[in-house]
Every structure is written in structure tokens, then in C-alpha cells.
Tab-separated table of C-alpha atoms and ligand atoms in Angstrom:
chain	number	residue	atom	x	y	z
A	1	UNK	CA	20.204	-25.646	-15.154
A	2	UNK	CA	19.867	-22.047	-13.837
A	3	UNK	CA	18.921	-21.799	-10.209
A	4	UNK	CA	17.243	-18.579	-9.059
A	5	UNK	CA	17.770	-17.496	-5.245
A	6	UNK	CA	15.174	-16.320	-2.995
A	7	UNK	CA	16.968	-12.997	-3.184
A	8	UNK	CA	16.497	-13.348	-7.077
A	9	UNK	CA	12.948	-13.876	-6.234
A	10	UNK	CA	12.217	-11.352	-4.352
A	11	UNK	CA	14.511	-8.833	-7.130
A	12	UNK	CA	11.623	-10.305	-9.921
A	13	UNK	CA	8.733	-9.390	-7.402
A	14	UNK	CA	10.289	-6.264	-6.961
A	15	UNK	CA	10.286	-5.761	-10.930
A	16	UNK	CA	6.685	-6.367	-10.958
A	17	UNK	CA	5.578	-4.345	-8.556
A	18	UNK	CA	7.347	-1.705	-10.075
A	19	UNK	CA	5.401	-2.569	-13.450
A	20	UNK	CA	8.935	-3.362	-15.145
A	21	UNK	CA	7.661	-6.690	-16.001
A	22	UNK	CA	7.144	-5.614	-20.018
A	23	UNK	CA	3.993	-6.131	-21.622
A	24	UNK	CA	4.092	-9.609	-22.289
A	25	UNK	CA	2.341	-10.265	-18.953
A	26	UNK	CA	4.588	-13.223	-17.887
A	27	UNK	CA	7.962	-12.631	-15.640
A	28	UNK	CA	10.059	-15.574	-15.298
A	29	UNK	CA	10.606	-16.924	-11.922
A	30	UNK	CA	12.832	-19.767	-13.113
A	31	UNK	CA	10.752	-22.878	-12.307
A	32	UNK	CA	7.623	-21.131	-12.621
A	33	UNK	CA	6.479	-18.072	-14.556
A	34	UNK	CA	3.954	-15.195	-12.890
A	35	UNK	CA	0.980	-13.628	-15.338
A	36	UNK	CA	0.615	-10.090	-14.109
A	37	UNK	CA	-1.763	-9.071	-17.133
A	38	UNK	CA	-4.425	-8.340	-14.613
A	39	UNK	CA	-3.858	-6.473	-11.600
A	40	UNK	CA	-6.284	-5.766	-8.632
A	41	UNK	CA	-7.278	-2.083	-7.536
A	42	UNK	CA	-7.683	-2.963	-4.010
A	43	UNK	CA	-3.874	-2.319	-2.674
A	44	UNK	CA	-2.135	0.089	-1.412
A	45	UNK	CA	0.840	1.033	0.529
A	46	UNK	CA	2.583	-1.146	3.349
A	47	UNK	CA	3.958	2.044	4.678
A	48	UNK	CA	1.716	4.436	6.384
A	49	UNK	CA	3.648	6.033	9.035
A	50	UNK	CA	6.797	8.021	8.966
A	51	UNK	CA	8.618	7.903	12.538
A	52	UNK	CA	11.068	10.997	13.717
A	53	UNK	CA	13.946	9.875	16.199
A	54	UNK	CA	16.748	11.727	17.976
A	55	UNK	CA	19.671	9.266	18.679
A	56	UNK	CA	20.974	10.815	21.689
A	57	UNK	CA	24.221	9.654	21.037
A	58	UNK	CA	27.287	11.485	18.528
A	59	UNK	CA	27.854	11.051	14.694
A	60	UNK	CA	29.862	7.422	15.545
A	61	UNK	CA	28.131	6.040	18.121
A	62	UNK	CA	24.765	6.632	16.255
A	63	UNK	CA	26.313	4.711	13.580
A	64	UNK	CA	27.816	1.890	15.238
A	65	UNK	CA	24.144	1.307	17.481
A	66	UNK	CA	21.940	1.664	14.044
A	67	UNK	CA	24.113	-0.830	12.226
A	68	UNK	CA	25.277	-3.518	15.041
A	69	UNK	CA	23.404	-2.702	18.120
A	70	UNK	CA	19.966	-3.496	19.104
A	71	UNK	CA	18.343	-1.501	17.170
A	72	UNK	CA	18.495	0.249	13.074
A	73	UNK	CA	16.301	2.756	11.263
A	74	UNK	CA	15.674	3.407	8.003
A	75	UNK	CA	17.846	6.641	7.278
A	76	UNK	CA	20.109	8.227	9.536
A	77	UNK	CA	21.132	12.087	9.226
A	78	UNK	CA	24.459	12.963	10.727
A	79	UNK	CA	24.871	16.005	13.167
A	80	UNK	CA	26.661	17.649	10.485
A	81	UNK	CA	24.992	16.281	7.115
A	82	UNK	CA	28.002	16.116	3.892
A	83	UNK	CA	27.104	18.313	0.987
A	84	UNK	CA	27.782	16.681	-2.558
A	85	UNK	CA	26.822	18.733	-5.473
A	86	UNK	CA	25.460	20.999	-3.889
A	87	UNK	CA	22.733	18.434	-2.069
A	88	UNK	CA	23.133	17.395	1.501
A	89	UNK	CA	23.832	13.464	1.857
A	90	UNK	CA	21.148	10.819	3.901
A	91	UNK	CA	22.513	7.623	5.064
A	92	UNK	CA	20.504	4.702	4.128
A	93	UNK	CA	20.813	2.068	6.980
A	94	UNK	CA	17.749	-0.533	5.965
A	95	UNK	CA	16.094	-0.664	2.435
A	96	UNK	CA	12.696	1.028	2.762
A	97	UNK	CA	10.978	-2.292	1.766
A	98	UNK	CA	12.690	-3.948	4.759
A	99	UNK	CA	11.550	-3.812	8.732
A	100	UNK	CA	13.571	-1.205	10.245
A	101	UNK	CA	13.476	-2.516	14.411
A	102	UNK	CA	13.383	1.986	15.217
A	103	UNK	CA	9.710	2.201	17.059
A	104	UNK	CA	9.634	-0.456	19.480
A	105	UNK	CA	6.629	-1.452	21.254
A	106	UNK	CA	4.466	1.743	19.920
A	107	UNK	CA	0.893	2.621	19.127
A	108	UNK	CA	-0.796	5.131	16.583
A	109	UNK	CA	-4.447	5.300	16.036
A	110	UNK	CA	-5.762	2.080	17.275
A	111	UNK	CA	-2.143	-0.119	15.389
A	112	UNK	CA	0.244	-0.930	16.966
A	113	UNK	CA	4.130	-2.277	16.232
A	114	UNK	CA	4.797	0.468	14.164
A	115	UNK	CA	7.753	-1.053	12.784
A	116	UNK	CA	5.535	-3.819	10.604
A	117	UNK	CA	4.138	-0.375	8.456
A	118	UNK	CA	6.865	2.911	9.188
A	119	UNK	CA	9.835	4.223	7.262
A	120	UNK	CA	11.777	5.699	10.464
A	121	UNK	CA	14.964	8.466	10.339
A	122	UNK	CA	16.784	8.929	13.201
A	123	UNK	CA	18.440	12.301	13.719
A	124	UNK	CA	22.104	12.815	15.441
A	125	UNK	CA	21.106	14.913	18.478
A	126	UNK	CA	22.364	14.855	22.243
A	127	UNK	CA	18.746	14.645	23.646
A	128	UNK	CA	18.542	16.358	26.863
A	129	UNK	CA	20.869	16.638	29.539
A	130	UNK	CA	19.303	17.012	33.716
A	131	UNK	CA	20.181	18.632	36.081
A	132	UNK	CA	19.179	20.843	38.966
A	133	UNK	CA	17.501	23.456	36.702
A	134	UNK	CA	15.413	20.565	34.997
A	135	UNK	CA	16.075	19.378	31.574
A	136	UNK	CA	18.260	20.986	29.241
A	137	UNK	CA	17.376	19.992	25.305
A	138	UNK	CA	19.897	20.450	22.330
A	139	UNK	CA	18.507	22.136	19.164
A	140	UNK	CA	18.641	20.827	15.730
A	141	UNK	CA	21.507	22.149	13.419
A	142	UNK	CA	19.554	23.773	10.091
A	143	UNK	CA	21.708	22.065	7.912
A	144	UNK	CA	19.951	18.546	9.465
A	145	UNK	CA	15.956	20.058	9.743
A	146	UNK	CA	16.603	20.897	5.826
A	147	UNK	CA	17.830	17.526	4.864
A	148	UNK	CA	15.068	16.166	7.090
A	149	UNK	CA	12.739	18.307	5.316
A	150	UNK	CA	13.605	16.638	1.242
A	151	UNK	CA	13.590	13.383	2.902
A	152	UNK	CA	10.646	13.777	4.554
A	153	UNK	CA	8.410	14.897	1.924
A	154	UNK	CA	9.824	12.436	-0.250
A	155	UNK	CA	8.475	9.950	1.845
A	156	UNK	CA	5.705	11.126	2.037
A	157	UNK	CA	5.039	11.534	-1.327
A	158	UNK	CA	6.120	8.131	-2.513
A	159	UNK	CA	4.511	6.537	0.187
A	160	UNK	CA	1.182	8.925	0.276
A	161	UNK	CA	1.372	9.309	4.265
A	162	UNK	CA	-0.919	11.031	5.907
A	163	UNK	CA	-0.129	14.254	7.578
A	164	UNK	CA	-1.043	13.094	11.163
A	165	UNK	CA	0.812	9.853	10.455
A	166	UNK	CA	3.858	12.081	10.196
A	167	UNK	CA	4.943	10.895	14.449
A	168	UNK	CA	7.265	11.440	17.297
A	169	UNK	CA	8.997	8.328	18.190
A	170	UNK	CA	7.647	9.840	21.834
A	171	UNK	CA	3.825	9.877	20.286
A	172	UNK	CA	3.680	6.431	19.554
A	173	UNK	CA	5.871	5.416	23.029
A	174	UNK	CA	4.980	8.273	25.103
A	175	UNK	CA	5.843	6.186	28.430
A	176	UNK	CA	9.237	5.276	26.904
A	177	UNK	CA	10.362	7.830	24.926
A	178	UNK	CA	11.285	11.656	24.680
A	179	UNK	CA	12.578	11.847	20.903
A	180	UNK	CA	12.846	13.660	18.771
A	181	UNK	CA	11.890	16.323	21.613
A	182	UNK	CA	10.417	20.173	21.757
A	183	UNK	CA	13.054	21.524	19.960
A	184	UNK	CA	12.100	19.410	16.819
A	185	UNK	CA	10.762	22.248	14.555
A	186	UNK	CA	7.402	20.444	13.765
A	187	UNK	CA	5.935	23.994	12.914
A	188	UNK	CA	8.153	24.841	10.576
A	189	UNK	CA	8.002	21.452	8.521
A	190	UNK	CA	4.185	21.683	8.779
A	191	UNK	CA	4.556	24.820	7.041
A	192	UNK	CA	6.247	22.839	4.454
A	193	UNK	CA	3.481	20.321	3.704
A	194	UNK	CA	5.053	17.795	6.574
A	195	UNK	CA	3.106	16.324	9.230
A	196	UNK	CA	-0.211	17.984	10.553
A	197	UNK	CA	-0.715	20.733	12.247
A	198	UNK	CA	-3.671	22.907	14.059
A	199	UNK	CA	-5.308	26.033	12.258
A	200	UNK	CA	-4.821	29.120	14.615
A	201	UNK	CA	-8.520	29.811	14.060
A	202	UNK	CA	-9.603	26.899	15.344
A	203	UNK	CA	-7.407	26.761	18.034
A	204	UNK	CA	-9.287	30.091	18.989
A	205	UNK	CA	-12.571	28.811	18.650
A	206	UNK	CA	-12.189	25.946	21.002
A	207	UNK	CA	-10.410	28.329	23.560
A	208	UNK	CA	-13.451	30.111	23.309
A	209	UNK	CA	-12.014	32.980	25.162
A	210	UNK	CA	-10.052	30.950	28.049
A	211	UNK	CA	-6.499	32.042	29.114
A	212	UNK	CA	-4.299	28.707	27.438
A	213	UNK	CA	-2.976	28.519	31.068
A	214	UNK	CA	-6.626	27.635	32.744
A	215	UNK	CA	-7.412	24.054	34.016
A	216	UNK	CA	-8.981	22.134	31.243
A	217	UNK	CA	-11.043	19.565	32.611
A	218	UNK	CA	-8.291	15.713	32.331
A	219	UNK	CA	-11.284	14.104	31.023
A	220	UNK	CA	-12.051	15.796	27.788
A	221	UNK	CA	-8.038	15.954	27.159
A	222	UNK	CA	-8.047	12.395	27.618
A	223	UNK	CA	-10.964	11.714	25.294
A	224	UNK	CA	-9.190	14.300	22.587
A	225	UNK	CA	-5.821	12.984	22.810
A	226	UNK	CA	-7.195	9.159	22.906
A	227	UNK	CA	-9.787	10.083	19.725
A	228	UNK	CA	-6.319	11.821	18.244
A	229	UNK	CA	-4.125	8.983	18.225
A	230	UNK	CA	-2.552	8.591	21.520
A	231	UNK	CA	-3.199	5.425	24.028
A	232	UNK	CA	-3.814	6.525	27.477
A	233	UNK	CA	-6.091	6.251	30.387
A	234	UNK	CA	-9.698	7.793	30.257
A	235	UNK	CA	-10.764	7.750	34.329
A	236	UNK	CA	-10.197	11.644	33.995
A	237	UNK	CA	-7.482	11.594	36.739
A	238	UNK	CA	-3.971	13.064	36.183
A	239	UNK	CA	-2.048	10.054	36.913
A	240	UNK	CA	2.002	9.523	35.694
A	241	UNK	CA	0.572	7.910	32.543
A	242	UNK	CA	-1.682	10.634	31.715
A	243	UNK	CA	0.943	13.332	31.894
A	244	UNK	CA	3.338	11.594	29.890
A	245	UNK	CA	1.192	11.690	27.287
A	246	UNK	CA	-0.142	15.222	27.814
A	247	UNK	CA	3.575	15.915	28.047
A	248	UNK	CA	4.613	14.042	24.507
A	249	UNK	CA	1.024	15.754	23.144
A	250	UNK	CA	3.268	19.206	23.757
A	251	UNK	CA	6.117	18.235	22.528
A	252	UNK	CA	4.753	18.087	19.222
A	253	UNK	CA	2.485	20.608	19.114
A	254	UNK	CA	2.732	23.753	22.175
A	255	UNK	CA	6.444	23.270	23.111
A	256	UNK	CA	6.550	26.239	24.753
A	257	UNK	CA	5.288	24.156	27.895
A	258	UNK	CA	5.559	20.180	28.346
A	259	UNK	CA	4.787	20.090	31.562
A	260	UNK	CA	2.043	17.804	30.939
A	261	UNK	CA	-0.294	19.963	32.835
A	262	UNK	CA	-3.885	19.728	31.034
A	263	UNK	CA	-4.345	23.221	30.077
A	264	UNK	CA	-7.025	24.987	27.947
A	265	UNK	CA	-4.325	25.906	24.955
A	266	UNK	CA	-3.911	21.886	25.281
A	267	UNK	CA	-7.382	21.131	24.626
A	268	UNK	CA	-7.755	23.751	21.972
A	269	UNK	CA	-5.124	21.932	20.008
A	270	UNK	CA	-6.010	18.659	20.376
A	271	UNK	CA	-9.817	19.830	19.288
A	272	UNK	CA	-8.678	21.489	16.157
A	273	UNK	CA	-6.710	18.775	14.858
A	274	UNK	CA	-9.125	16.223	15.859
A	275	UNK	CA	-11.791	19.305	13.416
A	276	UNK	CA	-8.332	18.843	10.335
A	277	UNK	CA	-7.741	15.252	10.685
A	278	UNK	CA	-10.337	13.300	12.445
A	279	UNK	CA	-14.013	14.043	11.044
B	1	ZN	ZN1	13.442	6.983	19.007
């Protein structure tokens, strides 16, 4: 008698969400069979975030934490990514159709546990280092932003993520986290069709003539940022929490200063991508 194992199980599912099931319309699941002649429009995707990391740690540390520490993503690109034919090499640490445990306690847009519905890459980078002078951050080799880049949009693609799902690990964990930092080159992906991104004239329009250094009023940044995506406070003080947040807000987007500070440029941004992504 032939036995089928759960993995086996889930191998057939697999074929028949993948529509390799033949025409037929049954798939044999050993003691039963499954009809999949009809199939239901209203689905779609169990992935709808993509999650950027830094691992702060080297090339073999990074792989010994992601594969027997506390915690794993998805892919993993080394500080120095091998080239094989030509095309740079991704590590795949955790099958995209299984939980990778990258995000943590997180939240994005009113979800939260990112981890139940994100595809996360973590990046070999030393993070920042402090000292007197404040902190010191460690730039991305090109070699890694490119293979980033194909993997990304991949993802994307395949997936159909939304461009402001495209996250820091420090948007969704702003009170935890700093990765993958300001000199993650979110501008230059978003000019490759990854992750969102402000239009300068709008920008413009809602700094309606204001130097970007000016006070913005905390409230309306709050209300922005919160309407955006981010959980924080709205009692329009600048408390620690709030300037985390404003802080991880410029990380991604003005990296010039993350200072947390709410500024006008701040509010501009946060106004035109709410204009791109949020009406
Ligand atoms: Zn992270």
C-alpha cells in the first residue's frame, strides 16, 4: 500500500497551485483525490510585504545566526556576493512559501507580525559603529545593492507587492530597529521600479515655499506618518517614541538628516507619498 507523507502532501498542493495538476481535474492525494476543475477568483497572494535587513554581523557570523540562531530570513546576500556565469549568487536560507522568523514584533499599515505575510533578505553590513562623534554607518558594496536590486524586483513581480510595501526592517520596528539604515540606497532602487518613493513636485508643493529645515508642526507629522504606515503616538508632542519614528521615516526617505527632528522637508515627504500611495 503506498503511503504519502505530509511533506508529499503538501509537494501535490504545491502542484496545484502551480496549475501542474493536468487537465483531468483530479490530483491524487493517495487516500483521497482533490477536483480542482473549478477554481475561485477571490485569492491572491500570502505575501505582501518585502522586508530589507542589515545583519550587522560579517559574511560567517550572518550565516551561522540566520541558519542556527534565533532568528532566519528568507535570502541572505553576502558582503561580497559570488559571481557564476556571469550572475551574482543569493543564498536561499527559508523556502519563500515558509515563515521566515526576520521582522519580529513589527507593524505596517494597520498588520502586524509581518513575518505571517513578508519574503525578508538580510544584507551583510556592519551597521553602525558609536562613538564620540555620533554614529558612524557602513555603506553598501555595489556588487550587493545590484544583486539586491534582481532579487528585489523579482519579488516583487512574482509576488505583485506594492511599492510602499517595499519596508525597512526599522519602518515596521522603528523602536527596535535601525536596519537596513541611511546608507541603504532606497533612491536609487526606486528609480528602478523598487519600493515607493515621493515626486519632487509634490514634495515642492507641500513645502509650499518653507525652508525643509523650519519647524513643522509634530502633530500633522504624526497624523502623515501614522496615515503612511507607521504606528506612533498622535498627542502632537515630540516624545522618544515619536522621534524614533520621525528618525526611521528619514532613514528611508531624506537621509541626509535622521535626527528625527519634525521638519518641513519631513512633512513634505510624508504628504506626497501619502498624494502616490494613499488616496
Ligand atoms: Zn532586521
Amino acid at each position: 500500500m503506498r503511503k504519502i507523507s505530509i511533506a508529499g502532501k503538501s509537494i501535490a498542493l504545491a502542484l496545484i497551485l502551480a496549475g501542474c495538476a493536468g487537465k483531468t481535474g483530479l490530483t491524487d492525494c493517495g487516500d483521497y483525490w482533490v477536483d480542482t476543475s473549478v477554481t475561485s477568483l477571490n485569492q491572491d497572494d500570502r505575501v505582501r510585504y518585502l522586508v530589507i535587513h542589515y545583519t550587522a554581523v560579517d559574511d560567517r557570523e550572518s550565516l551561522a545566526l540566520l541558519t542556527h540562531g534565533a532568528g532566519s530570513a528568507h535570502y541572505l546576500v553576502s558582503s561580497l556576493p559570488p559571481v557564476v556565469n556571469g550572475k551574482p549568487v543569493a543564498r536561499l536560507l527559508v523556502p519563500e512559501d515558509k515563515r521566515a522568523w526576520h521582522a519580529g514584533i513589527s507593524d505596517w499599515n494597520g498588520r502586524s507580525n509581518l513575518n505571517d505575510t513578508s519574503i525578508g533578505i538580510e544584507i551583510v553590513n556592519t551597521g553602525f559603529t558609536e562613538s564620540a562623534a555620533g554614529k558612524r554607518w557602513y555603506p553598501y558594496a555595489p556588487e550587493q545593492v545590484e544583486l539586491v536590486a534582481r532579487l528585489a524586483k523579482d519579488i516583487i513581480q512574482r509576488y505583485r507587492i506594492k511599492p510602499d510595501n517595499v519596508v525597512a526592517h526599522s519602518d515596521i520596528a522603528p523602536l527596535r530597529k535601525s536596519d537596513p539604515g541611511p546608507l541603504f540606497p532606497w533612491a536609487q532602487l526606486a528609480e528602478r521600479g523598487i519600493g515607493a518613493w515621493p515626486d519632487k513636485n509634490a514634495v515642492d508643493k507641500y513645502l509650499a515655499g518653507r525652508a525643509p529645515d523650519a519647524q513643522a508642526p509634530v502633530a500633522d507629522i504624526q497624523r502623515a506618518l501614522g496615515r503612511y504606515g507607521y504606528r506612533l503616538p498622535q498627542h502632537g508632542k515630540a516624545d522618544e517614541e515619536t522621534t524614533r519614528v520621525i528618525s526611521a521615516f528619514q532613514m528611508h526617505f531624506r537621509p541626509g538628516d535622521i535626527s528625527g527632528r519634525a521638519d518641513a522637508q519631513t512633512e513634505a515627504i510624508a504628504l506626497a507619498l501619502l498624494e502616490k500611495y494613499r488616496t
